[in-house]
Short mmCIF file of C-alpha atoms in Angstrom, two decimals:
data_model
loop_
_atom_site.label_atom_id
_atom_site.label_comp_id
_atom_site.label_asym_id
_atom_site.label_seq_id
_atom_site.Cartn_x
_atom_site.Cartn_y
_atom_site.Cartn_z
CA MET A 1 158.32 34.15 77.25
CA SER A 2 158.67 35.27 73.64
CA GLN A 3 158.21 38.99 73.17
CA PRO A 4 157.18 40.93 70.07
CA PRO A 5 160.02 42.74 68.28
CA ARG A 6 160.59 46.30 69.41
CA LEU A 7 160.48 49.09 66.84
CA TYR A 8 163.21 50.90 68.77
CA PRO A 9 165.29 48.29 70.65
CA SER A 10 166.66 49.37 74.04
CA SER A 11 170.42 49.50 74.43
CA PRO A 12 171.79 46.85 76.82
CA ARG A 13 172.26 48.28 80.30
CA ASP A 14 175.85 47.06 80.54
CA ALA A 15 176.73 48.86 77.32
CA LEU A 16 175.23 52.12 78.60
CA VAL A 17 177.06 51.81 81.92
CA SER A 18 180.35 51.16 80.16
CA GLN A 19 179.91 54.11 77.83
CA TYR A 20 178.54 56.81 80.13
CA VAL A 21 179.10 56.13 83.85
CA GLY A 22 181.85 58.41 85.13
CA GLN A 23 181.63 60.71 82.11
CA PRO A 24 180.72 64.42 82.27
CA LEU A 25 177.24 65.52 81.21
CA SER A 26 178.82 67.00 78.09
CA ALA A 27 179.52 63.44 76.91
CA LEU A 28 175.81 62.62 76.68
CA PRO A 29 174.03 62.77 73.34
CA THR A 30 171.21 65.30 73.37
CA PRO A 31 168.40 65.46 74.14
CA ALA A 32 169.06 63.46 77.31
CA ALA A 33 166.89 62.89 80.38
CA VAL A 34 168.96 63.37 83.54
CA LEU A 35 167.73 62.09 86.91
CA ASP A 36 168.85 63.34 90.32
CA VAL A 37 168.98 59.96 92.04
CA ALA A 38 169.07 61.48 95.53
CA ALA A 39 165.81 63.31 94.84
CA VAL A 40 164.21 60.18 93.38
CA ARG A 41 165.18 58.22 96.50
CA ARG A 42 163.70 60.89 98.78
CA ASN A 43 160.46 61.12 96.84
CA CYS A 44 159.97 57.35 96.74
CA ALA A 45 160.91 56.82 100.39
CA ARG A 46 158.52 59.58 101.45
CA MET A 47 155.60 57.98 99.61
CA LEU A 48 156.32 54.49 100.96
CA SER A 49 156.63 55.86 104.48
CA CYS A 50 153.34 57.75 104.14
CA ALA A 51 151.45 54.65 102.99
CA ARG A 52 152.98 52.55 105.76
CA ASP A 53 152.32 55.11 108.51
CA LEU A 54 148.69 55.56 107.47
CA GLY A 55 148.05 51.84 106.95
CA LEU A 56 147.32 52.21 103.23
CA GLN A 57 148.06 49.70 100.52
CA TRP A 58 150.45 51.05 97.86
CA ARG A 59 150.66 50.54 94.07
CA ALA A 60 153.38 52.24 92.00
CA HIS A 61 152.78 53.42 88.43
CA VAL A 62 155.90 52.99 86.30
CA LYS A 63 154.86 54.77 83.09
CA THR A 64 156.79 58.00 83.78
CA HIS A 65 160.26 56.47 83.97
CA LYS A 66 159.87 52.92 82.58
CA THR A 67 162.98 51.67 84.41
CA ALA A 68 163.74 48.78 86.73
CA GLU A 69 165.97 50.97 88.89
CA VAL A 70 163.25 53.49 89.79
CA THR A 71 160.66 50.72 90.12
CA ARG A 72 162.82 49.19 92.86
CA LEU A 73 162.72 52.49 94.73
CA GLN A 74 158.96 52.87 94.23
CA VAL A 75 158.02 49.48 95.66
CA GLY A 76 160.88 49.23 98.16
CA ASP A 77 163.58 46.69 97.46
CA SER A 78 163.23 44.71 100.68
CA ASP A 79 160.92 41.74 101.13
CA ALA A 80 159.84 43.46 104.34
CA ASP A 81 158.20 46.12 102.14
CA GLY A 82 155.46 43.61 101.33
CA PRO A 83 153.92 42.82 97.96
CA ALA A 84 155.32 44.65 94.93
CA ARG A 85 152.26 46.10 93.22
CA ILE A 86 152.70 48.10 90.01
CA VAL A 87 150.57 49.71 87.31
CA VAL A 88 151.66 49.76 83.67
CA SER A 89 150.26 51.72 80.75
CA THR A 90 151.65 49.34 78.12
CA LEU A 91 152.36 45.64 78.20
CA GLU A 92 155.87 46.37 76.97
CA GLU A 93 156.51 48.14 80.29
CA ALA A 94 155.52 44.96 82.13
CA GLU A 95 157.57 42.76 79.81
CA PHE A 96 160.62 44.97 80.31
CA LEU A 97 160.24 44.64 84.10
CA LEU A 98 159.76 40.88 83.95
CA PRO A 99 163.31 40.05 85.19
CA LEU A 100 162.79 42.27 88.25
CA LEU A 101 159.36 40.79 88.93
CA ARG A 102 160.76 37.27 88.57
CA GLU A 103 163.50 38.20 91.04
CA TYR A 104 160.93 39.31 93.59
CA GLY A 105 158.84 36.19 93.01
CA GLY A 106 161.90 34.00 93.41
CA ARG A 107 162.49 35.56 96.82
CA GLY A 108 158.93 34.77 97.81
CA ARG A 109 157.75 38.36 97.49
CA PRO A 110 154.26 38.55 95.94
CA VAL A 111 153.98 40.64 92.78
CA ASN A 112 150.95 42.03 91.00
CA VAL A 113 150.87 43.88 87.68
CA LEU A 114 147.81 45.99 86.89
CA TYR A 115 147.34 46.76 83.19
CA GLY A 116 146.08 50.30 83.52
CA LEU A 117 143.81 50.41 80.48
CA PRO A 118 140.65 48.44 79.73
CA LEU A 119 142.00 45.29 78.09
CA PRO A 120 141.66 45.07 74.28
CA PRO A 121 141.18 41.51 72.98
CA GLY A 122 144.35 41.77 70.88
CA GLN A 123 146.50 42.05 74.02
CA LEU A 124 145.01 39.06 75.81
CA ALA A 125 147.71 36.58 74.74
CA ARG A 126 150.55 38.86 75.87
CA LEU A 127 148.91 39.43 79.24
CA ALA A 128 148.29 35.70 79.62
CA ALA A 129 151.97 35.04 78.89
CA LEU A 130 152.93 37.43 81.69
CA GLY A 131 150.61 35.59 84.03
CA ARG A 132 152.16 32.27 83.06
CA GLU A 133 155.62 33.66 83.92
CA LEU A 134 154.64 35.31 87.21
CA GLY A 135 152.13 32.83 88.60
CA PRO A 136 148.86 33.01 90.55
CA GLY A 137 147.71 36.39 91.83
CA SER A 138 150.08 38.29 89.55
CA ILE A 139 147.76 39.89 86.99
CA SER A 140 145.13 42.59 87.44
CA VAL A 141 143.02 44.39 84.85
CA LEU A 142 140.66 47.34 84.66
CA VAL A 143 137.14 46.92 83.31
CA ASP A 144 134.52 49.50 82.44
CA HIS A 145 132.29 47.50 80.07
CA PRO A 146 130.69 44.02 80.22
CA ALA A 147 132.34 43.03 76.92
CA GLN A 148 135.76 43.20 78.58
CA LEU A 149 134.66 40.59 81.10
CA GLU A 150 133.54 38.32 78.28
CA CYS A 151 137.04 38.72 76.83
CA LEU A 152 138.62 37.74 80.15
CA GLU A 153 136.71 34.45 80.13
CA LYS A 154 139.19 33.42 77.39
CA PHE A 155 142.25 34.29 79.50
CA ALA A 156 143.19 30.68 80.25
CA GLN A 157 142.62 29.68 76.62
CA ALA A 158 145.04 32.45 75.59
CA GLY A 159 147.92 30.58 77.17
CA ALA A 160 147.86 31.47 80.86
CA ASP A 161 148.55 28.96 83.60
CA ALA A 162 145.12 27.64 84.57
CA ARG A 163 145.84 28.71 88.15
CA VAL A 164 146.28 32.34 87.08
CA VAL A 165 142.91 34.03 87.38
CA PRO A 166 143.02 37.76 86.57
CA HIS A 167 141.98 40.16 89.30
CA ALA A 168 139.50 42.73 88.01
CA TYR A 169 139.02 46.32 89.14
CA ILE A 170 136.02 48.31 87.97
CA LYS A 171 137.22 51.69 86.70
CA ILE A 172 135.13 54.53 88.14
CA ASP A 173 134.81 57.92 86.46
CA MET A 174 134.65 60.30 89.42
CA GLY A 175 134.66 63.51 87.41
CA GLY A 176 137.53 63.46 84.93
CA ARG A 177 135.35 62.14 82.08
CA ARG A 178 138.37 60.39 80.59
CA ALA A 179 137.67 56.73 81.30
CA GLY A 180 135.55 54.52 83.49
CA VAL A 181 131.87 54.30 84.32
CA GLN A 182 129.89 56.95 86.14
CA LEU A 183 128.17 56.03 89.38
CA GLU A 184 124.43 55.48 89.40
CA SER A 185 124.39 55.00 85.62
CA ALA A 186 122.98 52.05 83.70
CA ALA A 187 126.51 51.36 82.45
CA PHE A 188 127.80 51.09 86.02
CA THR A 189 125.04 48.68 87.02
CA ALA A 190 125.71 46.57 83.93
CA VAL A 191 129.45 46.26 84.54
CA VAL A 192 128.95 45.45 88.25
CA GLU A 193 126.49 42.68 87.39
CA ALA A 194 128.80 41.32 84.68
CA ALA A 195 131.79 41.41 87.03
CA LEU A 196 129.91 39.50 89.73
CA ARG A 197 128.82 36.88 87.19
CA ALA A 198 132.40 36.52 85.94
CA HIS A 199 133.60 36.20 89.53
CA ASP A 200 131.07 33.47 90.27
CA ALA A 201 132.10 31.66 87.07
CA GLY A 202 135.77 31.73 88.10
CA ALA A 203 136.81 33.85 85.11
CA VAL A 204 138.04 36.70 87.32
CA VAL A 205 138.48 37.63 90.94
CA LEU A 206 136.54 40.84 91.48
CA SER A 207 139.16 42.61 93.60
CA GLY A 208 137.92 46.16 93.83
CA LEU A 209 137.37 49.55 92.28
CA TYR A 210 139.81 52.04 90.78
CA SER A 211 139.77 55.77 90.11
CA HIS A 212 142.18 58.32 88.71
CA ALA A 213 141.57 62.01 89.41
CA GLY A 214 143.37 63.35 86.35
CA HIS A 215 141.62 66.67 86.82
CA SER A 216 143.46 67.09 90.14
CA TYR A 217 146.34 68.49 88.07
CA ALA A 218 144.33 71.70 87.78
CA GLY A 219 144.49 72.27 91.55
CA ASP A 220 146.64 74.94 93.16
CA SER A 221 146.55 74.29 96.91
CA ARG A 222 146.96 71.61 99.54
CA ALA A 223 143.31 71.95 100.52
CA ALA A 224 142.17 71.45 96.92
CA ALA A 225 144.34 68.35 96.50
CA VAL A 226 143.15 66.79 99.77
CA ALA A 227 139.54 67.55 98.84
CA MET A 228 140.05 65.88 95.46
CA MET A 229 141.42 62.74 97.12
CA ALA A 230 138.39 62.78 99.41
CA ALA A 231 136.19 63.00 96.31
CA GLU A 232 137.99 59.96 94.87
CA ILE A 233 137.62 57.90 98.04
CA GLY A 234 134.02 59.01 98.46
CA ALA A 235 133.15 57.89 94.93
CA LEU A 236 134.84 54.54 95.47
CA VAL A 237 133.00 54.01 98.77
CA ARG A 238 129.66 54.64 97.04
CA ALA A 239 130.65 52.26 94.25
CA ALA A 240 131.65 49.61 96.80
CA ASP A 241 128.30 50.05 98.55
CA ALA A 242 126.60 49.25 95.23
CA VAL A 243 128.74 46.13 94.74
CA VAL A 244 127.95 44.94 98.27
CA GLU A 245 124.25 45.55 97.69
CA ALA A 246 124.36 43.58 94.44
CA ARG A 247 126.23 40.78 96.21
CA ALA A 248 123.50 40.66 98.84
CA ALA A 249 121.13 39.67 96.05
CA GLY A 250 123.05 36.40 95.72
CA ALA A 251 125.92 37.08 93.30
CA GLY A 252 129.61 37.37 94.13
CA LYS A 253 129.99 34.50 96.58
CA GLY A 254 133.43 34.35 98.18
CA LEU A 255 134.20 37.93 97.21
CA PRO A 256 137.39 39.16 98.93
CA PRO A 257 137.52 42.50 100.77
CA LEU A 258 137.21 45.16 98.08
CA VAL A 259 140.32 47.21 97.36
CA LEU A 260 139.47 50.87 96.75
CA SER A 261 142.39 52.18 94.70
CA ALA A 262 142.58 55.95 94.32
CA GLY A 263 145.20 58.35 93.17
CA ALA A 264 147.03 60.63 90.83
CA SER A 265 150.30 62.20 91.87
CA PRO A 266 148.62 65.38 93.22
CA THR A 267 146.08 63.45 95.28
CA ALA A 268 148.56 60.79 96.44
CA LEU A 269 151.00 63.51 97.52
CA ALA A 270 148.11 65.23 99.28
CA VAL A 271 147.66 62.23 101.57
CA GLN A 272 150.94 63.22 103.22
CA ASN A 273 148.98 66.07 104.80
CA LEU A 274 147.36 63.47 107.09
CA LEU A 275 150.63 62.59 108.81
CA SER A 276 150.88 63.65 112.44
CA GLY A 277 153.70 66.14 111.88
CA GLU A 278 151.78 67.87 109.13
CA MET A 279 148.66 68.02 111.31
CA GLU A 280 150.65 69.76 114.04
CA GLN A 281 151.94 72.32 111.55
CA MET A 282 148.42 72.97 110.31
CA ALA A 283 147.13 73.45 113.83
CA SER A 284 149.81 76.06 114.47
CA GLY A 285 149.59 77.65 111.02
CA ALA A 286 153.33 77.07 110.47
CA GLY A 287 154.42 76.87 106.85
CA MET A 288 150.98 77.91 105.62
CA PRO A 289 150.26 80.42 102.82
CA ASP A 290 149.55 84.02 103.74
CA ASP A 291 145.82 83.50 103.15
CA ALA A 292 144.38 83.43 106.67
CA GLY A 293 141.70 80.94 105.64
CA ALA A 294 144.09 78.40 104.15
CA PRO A 295 144.94 76.52 107.39
CA ARG A 296 141.27 76.17 108.29
CA GLN A 297 140.34 74.97 104.79
CA LEU A 298 143.18 72.47 104.78
CA MET A 299 142.37 71.17 108.25
CA ALA A 300 138.71 70.70 107.27
CA ALA A 301 139.71 68.82 104.11
CA VAL A 302 142.14 66.63 106.04
CA LEU A 303 139.50 65.74 108.63
CA ASP A 304 137.02 64.85 105.86
CA LEU A 305 139.56 62.60 104.14
CA GLY A 306 140.55 60.97 107.42
CA ALA A 307 136.91 60.19 108.17
CA LEU A 308 136.46 58.61 104.74
CA LEU A 309 139.52 56.40 105.19
CA GLU A 310 138.12 55.27 108.53
CA GLU A 311 134.81 54.49 106.80
CA VAL A 312 136.63 52.33 104.26
CA GLN A 313 138.14 50.31 107.08
CA GLU A 314 134.90 50.08 109.05
CA LYS A 315 133.12 48.67 106.00
CA GLY A 316 135.74 45.96 105.63
CA HIS A 317 137.39 47.35 102.52
CA VAL A 318 141.07 48.11 101.83
CA ALA A 319 142.27 51.60 100.85
CA GLU A 320 145.02 51.72 98.23
CA MET A 321 146.93 54.67 96.73
CA HIS A 322 148.49 54.71 93.28
CA ALA A 323 150.62 57.33 91.52
CA GLY A 324 153.43 57.58 89.01
CA VAL A 325 154.83 61.09 88.43
CA TYR A 326 155.85 61.69 92.05
CA PRO A 327 159.33 60.01 91.89
CA LEU A 328 160.51 62.57 89.33
CA LEU A 329 158.06 65.47 89.74
CA ASP A 330 157.83 68.40 87.33
CA MET A 331 156.63 71.99 87.10
CA GLN A 332 153.01 70.84 86.92
CA GLN A 333 153.34 69.10 90.28
CA LEU A 334 154.94 72.21 91.80
CA ALA A 335 152.02 74.28 90.48
CA ALA A 336 149.50 71.89 92.06
CA ARG A 337 151.04 72.61 95.51
CA SER A 338 149.44 69.47 96.92
CA THR A 339 151.67 68.98 99.95
CA ALA A 340 154.04 70.95 102.17
CA ARG A 341 156.89 72.92 100.57
CA SER A 342 159.33 70.80 102.58
CA ALA A 343 158.36 67.86 100.33
CA LEU A 344 157.47 69.65 97.11
CA SER A 345 159.98 72.24 95.95
CA TRP A 346 162.57 72.70 93.22
CA ARG A 347 165.04 70.52 95.13
CA ASP A 348 162.58 67.62 94.87
CA VAL A 349 162.24 67.81 91.07
CA ALA A 350 164.43 64.91 89.95
CA LEU A 351 164.12 65.22 86.17
CA THR A 352 165.87 67.70 83.91
CA VAL A 353 166.37 67.54 80.16
CA LEU A 354 169.78 68.22 78.68
CA ALA A 355 169.31 69.90 75.31
CA GLU A 356 171.08 72.22 72.91
#
């Protein structure tokens, strides 16, 4: 596919390897971002393991690092890791990763790229070109207004393979007031009805609902982070109930199981508190803060979240996590204290900046 010219072209990887691999840090031009690869591997493996152990679908956001190497670690580089699902904040991120995504597709591994912003009409042709390269089932979009669904009706005309129908996720504002539609609002009802009409017309596949608890970054405890993830899942369950109710009125025939995609790095990390080993520690109070109420608050939050995830399954939906900062981490993530210190400490921060 032809790509628009870059304002700041990337240096070829081979040239960078030749110039810098094996050199001391003092040889790097400053400022330079330096990654601790061992920490990145641990952080990515821990998240993949958590999703697998809890039976959750996983989608990796690539905006923090924008590299093929870390993307491989985020999605797992084995076909046994299942579909490679990613979120991008810019189409250039997706275009840069196209060789990796083609590689996965060539091995028979399904790929899906979610453009993580409501789609502007001016980007439709670029997104369609990605779909043409990657094939059916490869493109997902967020919608929070009926006009965006009207735009998606022109997806095939914009140059996509006619077999490539974009998958649409309705973006839910569950408290951050940054993007999305609020539940029980006229705007929410309008976008649900428009999405079901577009699904019936074959313009999109209404795949699910999506939330991002950006305000979870203000948390300062494991209990707060788990409770915020429960708030995300709870909002998505209520939204899914509304979609199912609207479908019962006759729209949305052949709708697949709805994917409820929740997450920000603090809330996705918080899900690790549901693992059996963490539950045992909570029950004993081991590794807990000095506050005597903290273990009880955390256990209550964990039980609430666990019950919500069971409800998602019972209603025939699919629970998905997404996050992007967690491979590298930073001081903000340490301050949020969303999971055990054994998985969230200075040794897990993989990014430093070399400056002078």
